[in-house]
GROMACS .gro file of C-alpha atoms in nm:
model
  421
    1MET     CA    1   1.584   1.817   2.412
    2PRO     CA    2   1.561   1.468   2.255
    3ARG     CA    3   1.647   1.436   1.888
    4LEU     CA    4   1.481   1.203   1.640
    5ASN     CA    5   1.503   1.118   1.272
    6PHE     CA    6   1.168   1.257   1.157
    7THR     CA    7   0.984   0.995   0.953
    8VAL     CA    8   0.615   0.915   0.949
    9ARG     CA    9   0.680   0.584   1.121
   10ASN     CA   10   0.894   0.736   1.396
   11ILE     CA   11   0.644   1.015   1.465
   12ASP     CA   12   0.356   0.765   1.479
   13LYS     CA   13   0.544   0.577   1.752
   14LEU     CA   14   0.575   0.883   1.976
   15THR     CA   15   0.336   0.865   2.271
   16PHE     CA   16   0.240   1.100   2.549
   17ASP     CA   17   0.362   1.015   2.899
   18PRO     CA   18   0.143   1.179   3.168
   19LYS     CA   19   0.435   1.166   3.412
   20LYS     CA   20   0.663   1.369   3.183
   21GLY     CA   21   0.402   1.594   3.026
   22PRO     CA   22   0.447   1.747   2.677
   23VAL     CA   23   0.786   1.669   2.521
   24ASP     CA   24   0.959   1.848   2.233
   25TYR     CA   25   1.155   1.641   1.979
   26PHE     CA   26   1.389   1.790   1.717
   27ASP     CA   27   1.463   1.651   1.373
   28THR     CA   28   1.816   1.521   1.323
   29ASN     CA   29   1.806   1.617   0.953
   30THR     CA   30   1.633   1.957   0.957
   31ARG     CA   31   1.788   2.178   1.219
   32GLY     CA   32   1.527   2.386   1.398
   33LEU     CA   33   1.226   2.171   1.301
   34GLY     CA   34   1.056   2.021   1.605
   35ILE     CA   35   0.739   1.844   1.711
   36ARG     CA   36   0.568   1.872   2.048
   37VAL     CA   37   0.397   1.552   2.166
   38GLY     CA   38   0.103   1.653   2.384
   39GLN     CA   39  -0.180   1.456   2.540
   40PHE     CA   40  -0.410   1.487   2.240
   41ASN     CA   41  -0.200   1.625   1.952
   42LYS     CA   42   0.144   1.624   1.796
   43THR     CA   43   0.233   1.973   1.672
   44PHE     CA   44   0.512   2.075   1.436
   45PHE     CA   45   0.699   2.397   1.519
   46ALA     CA   46   0.999   2.597   1.402
   47LYS     CA   47   1.263   2.714   1.650
   48ALA     CA   48   1.583   2.903   1.579
   49ASP     CA   49   1.808   3.185   1.700
   50VAL     CA   50   1.767   3.520   1.524
   51VAL     CA   51   1.946   3.850   1.558
   52ASP     CA   52   1.782   4.061   1.828
   53SER     CA   53   1.614   4.339   1.629
   54THR     CA   54   1.599   4.571   1.931
   55THR     CA   55   1.963   4.570   2.033
   56LYS     CA   56   2.114   4.445   1.705
   57LYS     CA   57   2.350   4.250   1.927
   58GLY     CA   58   2.343   3.881   2.008
   59TYR     CA   59   2.064   3.640   1.929
   60ARG     CA   60   1.725   3.556   2.070
   61THR     CA   61   1.521   3.237   2.028
   62VAL     CA   62   1.198   3.247   1.827
   63ARG     CA   63   0.938   2.976   1.795
   64LYS     CA   64   0.646   2.940   1.551
   65VAL     CA   65   0.374   2.673   1.531
   66LEU     CA   66   0.350   2.516   1.183
   67GLY     CA   67   0.054   2.280   1.223
   68ARG     CA   68  -0.068   1.958   1.376
   69PHE     CA   69   0.061   1.622   1.258
   70GLY     CA   70  -0.226   1.459   1.070
   71GLU     CA   71  -0.366   1.791   0.955
   72ILE     CA   72  -0.040   1.857   0.770
   73THR     CA   73   0.212   1.598   0.654
   74LEU     CA   74   0.578   1.582   0.751
   75GLU     CA   75   0.672   1.700   0.403
   76GLN     CA   76   0.436   1.998   0.434
   77ALA     CA   77   0.587   2.083   0.774
   78ARG     CA   78   0.933   2.087   0.619
   79LYS     CA   79   0.815   2.315   0.339
   80LEU     CA   80   0.645   2.550   0.583
   81PHE     CA   81   0.964   2.559   0.788
   82MET     CA   82   1.168   2.649   0.480
   83GLY     CA   83   0.923   2.928   0.395
   84TYR     CA   84   0.942   3.059   0.750
   85ASP     CA   85   1.321   3.065   0.724
   86ASP     CA   86   1.313   3.253   0.393
   87LYS     CA   87   1.088   3.526   0.536
   88GLN     CA   88   1.284   3.572   0.859
   89GLU     CA   89   1.591   3.788   0.862
   90GLY     CA   90   1.874   3.708   1.095
   91PHE     CA   91   1.853   3.330   1.112
   92VAL     CA   92   2.179   3.165   1.208
   93PRO     CA   93   2.363   3.088   0.879
   94GLY     CA   94   2.395   2.722   0.975
   95VAL     CA   95   2.020   2.684   0.974
   96ARG     CA   96   1.987   2.838   0.632
   97LEU     CA   97   2.264   2.618   0.491
   98VAL     CA   98   2.098   2.303   0.618
   99LEU     CA   99   1.772   2.405   0.456
  100LYS     CA  100   1.946   2.490   0.131
  101ARG     CA  101   2.096   2.143   0.119
  102GLU     CA  102   1.756   1.984   0.183
  103LYS     CA  103   1.606   2.176  -0.106
  104VAL     CA  104   1.858   2.034  -0.351
  105ARG     CA  105   1.740   1.724  -0.532
  106THR     CA  106   1.941   1.572  -0.813
  107ASN     CA  107   1.768   1.329  -1.046
  108GLY     CA  108   1.581   1.151  -0.769
  109SER     CA  109   1.839   0.878  -0.720
  110ASP     CA  110   1.858   0.955  -0.346
  111VAL     CA  111   1.481   0.980  -0.294
  112THR     CA  112   1.337   0.696  -0.088
  113LEU     CA  113   0.999   0.530  -0.119
  114GLU     CA  114   0.899   0.678   0.216
  115GLN     CA  115   0.975   1.029   0.089
  116MET     CA  116   0.766   0.960  -0.222
  117LEU     CA  117   0.479   0.850   0.002
  118GLU     CA  118   0.486   1.190   0.174
  119ALA     CA  119   0.531   1.379  -0.154
  120TYR     CA  120   0.242   1.194  -0.318
  121PHE     CA  121  -0.020   1.338  -0.082
  122THR     CA  122   0.151   1.678  -0.060
  123GLU     CA  123   0.185   1.741  -0.432
  124LYS     CA  124  -0.109   1.553  -0.587
  125ARG     CA  125  -0.479   1.627  -0.575
  126THR     CA  126  -0.785   1.406  -0.597
  127SER     CA  127  -0.966   1.346  -0.927
  128ASP     CA  128  -1.203   1.636  -0.849
  129GLY     CA  129  -0.912   1.876  -0.797
  130LYS     CA  130  -0.918   1.889  -0.416
  131ASP     CA  131  -0.651   1.816  -0.159
  132TYR     CA  132  -0.666   1.479   0.011
  133LYS     CA  133  -0.852   1.483   0.342
  134PRO     CA  134  -0.626   1.442   0.648
  135SER     CA  135  -0.813   1.125   0.746
  136THR     CA  136  -0.749   0.982   0.397
  137VAL     CA  137  -0.379   1.065   0.419
  138ARG     CA  138  -0.353   0.903   0.762
  139GLY     CA  139  -0.537   0.592   0.648
  140TYR     CA  140  -0.337   0.542   0.328
  141THR     CA  141  -0.008   0.615   0.504
  142ARG     CA  142  -0.089   0.364   0.776
  143ILE     CA  143  -0.169   0.093   0.521
  144VAL     CA  144   0.143   0.150   0.307
  145THR     CA  145   0.381   0.170   0.604
  146HIS     CA  146   0.227  -0.143   0.757
  147HIS     CA  147   0.250  -0.355   0.443
  148PHE     CA  148   0.584  -0.229   0.307
  149ASP     CA  149   0.787  -0.155   0.617
  150SER     CA  150   1.103  -0.317   0.473
  151TRP     CA  151   1.069  -0.139   0.137
  152LEU     CA  152   1.024   0.220   0.256
  153THR     CA  153   1.397   0.283   0.296
  154LEU     CA  154   1.469   0.175  -0.064
  155THR     CA  155   1.571   0.449  -0.306
  156LEU     CA  156   1.385   0.480  -0.635
  157PRO     CA  157   1.661   0.305  -0.837
  158GLN     CA  158   1.648   0.018  -0.585
  159VAL     CA  159   1.269   0.001  -0.619
  160ALA     CA  160   1.306  -0.023  -0.997
  161LYS     CA  161   1.531  -0.329  -0.950
  162LEU     CA  162   1.268  -0.530  -0.759
  163THR     CA  163   1.231  -0.847  -0.963
  164PRO     CA  164   0.893  -0.998  -1.060
  165ASP     CA  165   0.962  -1.299  -0.838
  166VAL     CA  166   1.025  -1.078  -0.535
  167VAL     CA  167   0.707  -0.873  -0.599
  168ILE     CA  168   0.488  -1.180  -0.656
  169GLU     CA  169   0.621  -1.357  -0.348
  170SER     CA  170   0.570  -1.045  -0.139
  171TYR     CA  171   0.212  -1.012  -0.263
  172LYS     CA  172   0.131  -1.375  -0.185
  173HIS     CA  173   0.269  -1.332   0.167
  174SER     CA  174   0.058  -1.019   0.218
  175GLU     CA  175  -0.248  -1.193   0.074
  176GLY     CA  176  -0.208  -1.482   0.316
  177LYS     CA  177  -0.165  -1.247   0.612
  178HIS     CA  178  -0.418  -0.975   0.533
  179GLY     CA  179  -0.655  -1.141   0.287
  180PRO     CA  180  -0.704  -1.070  -0.086
  181TYR     CA  181  -0.884  -0.739  -0.029
  182GLY     CA  182  -0.624  -0.601   0.213
  183ALA     CA  183  -0.332  -0.709  -0.008
  184ARG     CA  184  -0.484  -0.572  -0.326
  185ASN     CA  185  -0.571  -0.242  -0.161
  186ALA     CA  186  -0.216  -0.193  -0.031
  187TYR     CA  187  -0.043  -0.283  -0.358
  188VAL     CA  188  -0.274  -0.062  -0.566
  189MET     CA  189  -0.184   0.230  -0.336
  190LEU     CA  190   0.189   0.161  -0.362
  191SER     CA  191   0.164   0.123  -0.739
  192ALA     CA  192   0.006   0.470  -0.766
  193ILE     CA  193   0.291   0.619  -0.560
  194ILE     CA  194   0.555   0.451  -0.778
  195SER     CA  195   0.378   0.567  -1.095
  196TYR     CA  196   0.393   0.924  -0.964
  197ALA     CA  197   0.765   0.878  -0.895
  198MET     CA  198   0.812   0.768  -1.258
  199VAL     CA  199   0.665   1.098  -1.375
  200LYS     CA  200   0.855   1.314  -1.126
  201TYR     CA  201   1.191   1.133  -1.143
  202PRO     CA  202   1.204   0.951  -1.479
  203ALA     CA  203   1.583   0.927  -1.464
  204ALA     CA  204   1.568   0.740  -1.133
  205ILE     CA  205   1.285   0.496  -1.205
  206GLY     CA  206   1.157   0.413  -1.552
  207THR     CA  207   0.934   0.111  -1.482
  208ASN     CA  208   0.685   0.012  -1.217
  209PRO     CA  209   0.784  -0.333  -1.085
  210LEU     CA  210   0.434  -0.385  -0.943
  211ASN     CA  211   0.284  -0.399  -1.293
  212VAL     CA  212   0.366  -0.770  -1.299
  213LEU     CA  213   0.078  -0.826  -1.054
  214ARG     CA  214  -0.177  -0.665  -1.283
  215PHE     CA  215  -0.052  -0.799  -1.617
  216GLY     CA  216   0.013  -1.143  -1.473
  217LYS     CA  217  -0.335  -1.163  -1.314
  218HIS     CA  218  -0.191  -1.238  -0.972
  219MET     CA  219  -0.431  -1.002  -0.794
  220LYS     CA  220  -0.771  -1.157  -0.745
  221LYS     CA  221  -1.069  -0.953  -0.858
  222ILE     CA  222  -1.251  -0.829  -0.551
  223GLN     CA  223  -1.627  -0.856  -0.568
  224ALA     CA  224  -1.828  -0.569  -0.425
  225ARG     CA  225  -1.947  -0.639  -0.072
  226THR     CA  226  -2.316  -0.717  -0.043
  227GLU     CA  227  -2.354  -0.823   0.322
  228ARG     CA  228  -2.658  -0.683   0.500
  229LEU     CA  229  -2.910  -0.796   0.759
  230GLU     CA  230  -3.189  -1.021   0.632
  231GLY     CA  231  -3.488  -1.181   0.805
  232LYS     CA  232  -3.406  -1.336   1.142
  233GLU     CA  233  -3.058  -1.179   1.133
  234PHE     CA  234  -3.210  -0.854   1.261
  235GLN     CA  235  -3.298  -1.021   1.591
  236VAL     CA  236  -2.960  -1.197   1.609
  237PHE     CA  237  -2.788  -0.863   1.546
  238TYR     CA  238  -2.983  -0.688   1.820
  239GLN     CA  239  -2.918  -0.965   2.071
  240GLY     CA  240  -2.547  -0.969   1.981
  241ILE     CA  241  -2.488  -0.597   2.031
  242GLN     CA  242  -2.621  -0.625   2.387
  243LYS     CA  243  -2.277  -0.771   2.469
  244PHE     CA  244  -2.123  -0.427   2.409
  245ASN     CA  245  -2.148  -0.148   2.662
  246GLU     CA  246  -2.453   0.072   2.619
  247ASN     CA  247  -2.254   0.348   2.453
  248ILE     CA  248  -2.122   0.131   2.169
  249ARG     CA  249  -2.453  -0.053   2.134
  250ASP     CA  250  -2.634   0.278   2.081
  251CYS     CA  251  -2.376   0.386   1.824
  252TYR     CA  252  -2.435   0.070   1.618
  253LEU     CA  253  -2.809   0.130   1.634
  254PHE     CA  254  -2.760   0.494   1.535
  255CYS     CA  255  -2.567   0.378   1.228
  256LEU     CA  256  -2.852   0.146   1.137
  257TYR     CA  257  -3.137   0.394   1.185
  258HIS     CA  258  -2.964   0.667   0.983
  259GLY     CA  259  -2.755   0.465   0.738
  260LEU     CA  260  -2.441   0.646   0.851
  261ARG     CA  261  -2.084   0.543   0.784
  262SER     CA  262  -1.882   0.419   1.079
  263GLN     CA  263  -1.678   0.737   1.132
  264GLU     CA  264  -1.977   0.965   1.076
  265ALA     CA  265  -2.156   0.810   1.374
  266ALA     CA  266  -1.854   0.744   1.596
  267THR     CA  267  -1.718   1.101   1.569
  268LEU     CA  268  -2.056   1.275   1.604
  269ARG     CA  269  -2.031   1.583   1.829
  270TRP     CA  270  -2.310   1.741   2.032
  271GLU     CA  271  -2.258   2.073   1.857
  272TYR     CA  272  -2.397   1.911   1.540
  273VAL     CA  273  -2.713   1.780   1.707
  274ASN     CA  274  -3.012   2.013   1.738
  275LEU     CA  275  -3.265   1.858   1.974
  276ASP     CA  276  -3.498   2.158   1.942
  277ARG     CA  277  -3.532   2.129   1.566
  278LEU     CA  278  -3.477   1.752   1.572
  279THR     CA  279  -3.200   1.771   1.312
  280LEU     CA  280  -2.855   1.626   1.263
  281THR     CA  281  -2.552   1.759   1.073
  282ILE     CA  282  -2.255   1.556   0.951
  283PRO     CA  283  -2.011   1.828   0.838
  284ASP     CA  284  -1.733   1.605   0.704
  285THR     CA  285  -1.855   1.325   0.478
  286LYS     CA  286  -1.682   1.105   0.223
  287ASN     CA  287  -1.790   1.322  -0.071
  288ARG     CA  288  -1.707   1.643   0.124
  289LYS     CA  289  -2.068   1.762   0.109
  290PRO     CA  290  -2.226   1.816   0.453
  291LEU     CA  291  -2.524   1.597   0.536
  292TYR     CA  292  -2.830   1.764   0.689
  293ALA     CA  293  -3.084   1.511   0.810
  294PRO     CA  294  -3.385   1.493   1.042
  295LEU     CA  295  -3.394   1.277   1.354
  296CYS     CA  296  -3.633   0.984   1.375
  297ARG     CA  297  -3.805   0.872   1.694
  298GLN     CA  298  -3.558   0.586   1.743
  299SER     CA  299  -3.247   0.802   1.707
  300LEU     CA  300  -3.398   1.069   1.932
  301GLU     CA  301  -3.441   0.809   2.207
  302ILE     CA  302  -3.073   0.713   2.165
  303LEU     CA  303  -2.960   1.075   2.189
  304GLU     CA  304  -3.169   1.136   2.499
  305ARG     CA  305  -3.003   0.836   2.666
  306ARG     CA  306  -2.659   0.960   2.573
  307LEU     CA  307  -2.739   1.313   2.688
  308ALA     CA  308  -2.854   1.184   3.027
  309GLN     CA  309  -2.517   1.012   3.077
  310ARG     CA  310  -2.299   1.281   2.920
  311GLU     CA  311  -1.996   1.389   3.121
  312GLU     CA  312  -1.960   1.763   3.155
  313GLY     CA  313  -1.753   1.909   2.874
  314CYS     CA  314  -1.741   1.590   2.665
  315PRO     CA  315  -1.786   1.691   2.299
  316PHE     CA  316  -1.872   1.346   2.163
  317VAL     CA  317  -2.215   1.186   2.157
  318PHE     CA  318  -2.053   0.844   2.179
  319PRO     CA  319  -1.738   0.893   2.390
  320ALA     CA  320  -1.478   0.622   2.443
  321VAL     CA  321  -1.493   0.418   2.762
  322LYS     CA  322  -1.139   0.320   2.858
  323THR     CA  323  -1.237   0.028   3.078
  324VAL     CA  324  -1.426  -0.162   2.809
  325ARG     CA  325  -1.270  -0.366   2.530
  326TYR     CA  326  -1.308  -0.242   2.171
  327SER     CA  327  -1.421   0.104   2.282
  328THR     CA  328  -1.098   0.279   2.370
  329ASN     CA  329  -0.977   0.544   2.131
  330LYS     CA  330  -0.706   0.807   2.167
  331THR     CA  331  -0.931   1.059   1.991
  332GLY     CA  332  -1.192   1.035   2.267
  333HIS     CA  333  -1.477   0.872   2.077
  334VAL     CA  334  -1.579   0.509   2.027
  335ARG     CA  335  -1.445   0.285   1.752
  336LEU     CA  336  -1.689   0.064   1.565
  337MET     CA  337  -1.493  -0.249   1.479
  338ALA     CA  338  -1.617  -0.498   1.220
  339THR     CA  339  -1.425  -0.780   1.392
  340ALA     CA  340  -1.593  -0.706   1.725
  341LEU     CA  341  -1.934  -0.684   1.560
  342LYS     CA  342  -1.887  -1.023   1.393
  343LEU     CA  343  -1.757  -1.178   1.713
  344ASN     CA  344  -2.048  -1.063   1.930
  345THR     CA  345  -2.326  -1.127   1.678
  346GLY     CA  346  -2.191  -1.434   1.500
  347LEU     CA  347  -2.298  -1.272   1.172
  348ASP     CA  348  -2.086  -1.197   0.867
  349ILE     CA  349  -2.176  -0.830   0.889
  350THR     CA  350  -1.960  -0.518   0.879
  351VAL     CA  351  -2.040  -0.171   1.009
  352HIS     CA  352  -2.088  -0.055   0.649
  353GLY     CA  353  -2.326  -0.348   0.608
  354LEU     CA  354  -2.565  -0.164   0.841
  355ARG     CA  355  -2.563   0.129   0.597
  356ARG     CA  356  -2.634  -0.116   0.317
  357THR     CA  357  -2.920  -0.260   0.526
  358PHE     CA  358  -3.072   0.089   0.565
  359ILE     CA  359  -3.063   0.154   0.190
  360THR     CA  360  -3.198  -0.192   0.101
  361THR     CA  361  -3.486  -0.155   0.348
  362ALA     CA  362  -3.568   0.187   0.202
  363ARG     CA  363  -3.579   0.050  -0.152
  364ARG     CA  364  -3.804  -0.236  -0.048
  365LEU     CA  365  -4.039   0.031   0.084
  366LYS     CA  366  -4.016   0.199  -0.259
  367ILE     CA  367  -3.824   0.493  -0.115
  368PHE     CA  368  -3.548   0.566  -0.364
  369GLU     CA  369  -3.448   0.932  -0.413
  370ASP     CA  370  -3.510   1.023  -0.049
  371ALA     CA  371  -3.296   0.729   0.065
  372ASP     CA  372  -3.012   0.865  -0.148
  373ARG     CA  373  -3.055   1.209   0.007
  374LEU     CA  374  -3.061   1.064   0.359
  375THR     CA  375  -2.734   0.879   0.294
  376ASN     CA  376  -2.576   1.175   0.112
  377HIS     CA  377  -2.547   1.000  -0.224
  378VAL     CA  378  -2.508   1.286  -0.469
  379ASP     CA  379  -2.756   1.317  -0.754
  380SER     CA  380  -2.537   1.433  -1.045
  381SER     CA  381  -2.827   1.465  -1.291
  382ILE     CA  382  -2.941   1.804  -1.421
  383SER     CA  383  -3.246   1.793  -1.196
  384GLY     CA  384  -3.041   1.694  -0.894
  385ARG     CA  385  -2.775   1.962  -0.947
  386HIS     CA  386  -2.995   2.256  -1.047
  387TYR     CA  387  -3.360   2.195  -0.954
  388ASP     CA  388  -3.374   1.982  -0.639
  389ALA     CA  389  -3.475   2.202  -0.344
  390THR     CA  390  -3.555   1.918  -0.103
  391ASP     CA  391  -3.484   2.018   0.257
  392VAL     CA  392  -3.463   1.844   0.594
  393GLU     CA  393  -3.836   1.858   0.663
  394ASP     CA  394  -3.912   1.684   0.333
  395LEU     CA  395  -3.701   1.389   0.451
  396ARG     CA  396  -3.856   1.353   0.796
  397ARG     CA  397  -4.147   1.127   0.698
  398PRO     CA  398  -3.940   0.896   0.469
  399LEU     CA  399  -3.677   0.854   0.741
  400GLN     CA  400  -3.937   0.768   1.004
  401THR     CA  401  -4.094   0.514   0.769
  402ILE     CA  402  -3.758   0.343   0.714
  403ALA     CA  403  -3.670   0.350   1.086
  404ASN     CA  404  -4.009   0.203   1.181
  405GLU     CA  405  -3.956  -0.086   0.942
  406LEU     CA  406  -3.604  -0.148   1.076
  407GLU     CA  407  -3.742  -0.148   1.431
  408ARG     CA  408  -4.017  -0.391   1.330
  409LEU     CA  409  -3.762  -0.625   1.172
  410ILE     CA  410  -3.554  -0.616   1.492
  411LYS     CA  411  -3.861  -0.716   1.695
  412GLU     CA  412  -4.022  -0.961   1.451
  413GLY     CA  413  -3.729  -1.059   1.231
  414ALA     CA  414  -3.933  -1.137   0.923
  415ALA     CA  415  -4.069  -0.972   0.615
  416LYS     CA  416  -4.417  -0.825   0.638
  417VAL     CA  417  -4.687  -1.050   0.490
  418LEU     CA  418  -4.957  -0.870   0.294
  419GLN     CA  419  -5.295  -1.031   0.239
  420LEU     CA  420  -5.414  -0.978  -0.117
  421HIS     CA  421  -5.791  -0.987  -0.173
   0.00000   0.00000   0.00000
């Protein structure tokens, strides 16, 4: 079996080869910890020789699945493996000794930045006391590893020795390559990880070298995005998305007519669409509260088109099409790319800008609270938390009103003129 130094970067690089089929890799540092790379998932498992309980002679091999990579982190897999070892009698002594050595941490002087990245999401919780969502962990990890590839192998004492000049120069390089928003986002994430290391290992790192960016005003203040479709841009947008295949085009329209986030629309599964009751469920939203919404006439027409072309057994409403650019996705569903949308429409519009367009159109129609409910914006007031019993049927008419206006703007591309007498 092939062996590999298990790091987040190395595991991300592992790909499935249809000619070879599933392949098991074993960690060079944690004996007995493996990962199986399959066609759709990478799964951590524990494997070791134990004393045969039936004969009490010799050893037999046992194997236990720990969890999928992405649903659990590498650090969590290691901890699960240690727990499995502690509960199993008869493990080969060598395995136990290796695990014992891994559990030993001195004052943090040997802990690397990459290990702190894994520990941050394993040991910390969000501000509302919940674990980080797997998608959030994957996204943050991808950003940090991409921006700080050469820093991840540094130990905490080495991180503490990064000089202001080195940090500022690195930030300027990142800003030039990824833009002010991308650079700021990455460095704020890394700063939070280093700050956590300062609390956990104060003897190894006593200062955060990235503070020079904040105190020295090197990071530009990022203004909130406001882009949305206005006037004639609706027609330009509609004409531009015709350049995509029908599947992706419909997904963009679905985002617009429901004000959904990119991932909420792209990952939509048929099991969450009820064509009999004309309802839609988004079980996993940004605020972790499921969204229950009605379907409008426009979105129903989209779903009927997708259903007519659905391949048997395909779970996604908007599946990936491997032969078309911008639509391929290892997860099986489409990807809505802001760069592709701008390229095909010629507009400075993002996918989230379509959500902003939905909300703005609703407010211009004097639909406020219902627009918040349709976009799953939580009402934290006393009335919203304890007295609001609004259900899906109450939102059907407001949604149809908003969708009709969006459709009119696509066709006419101008604000409605009212004659006052």
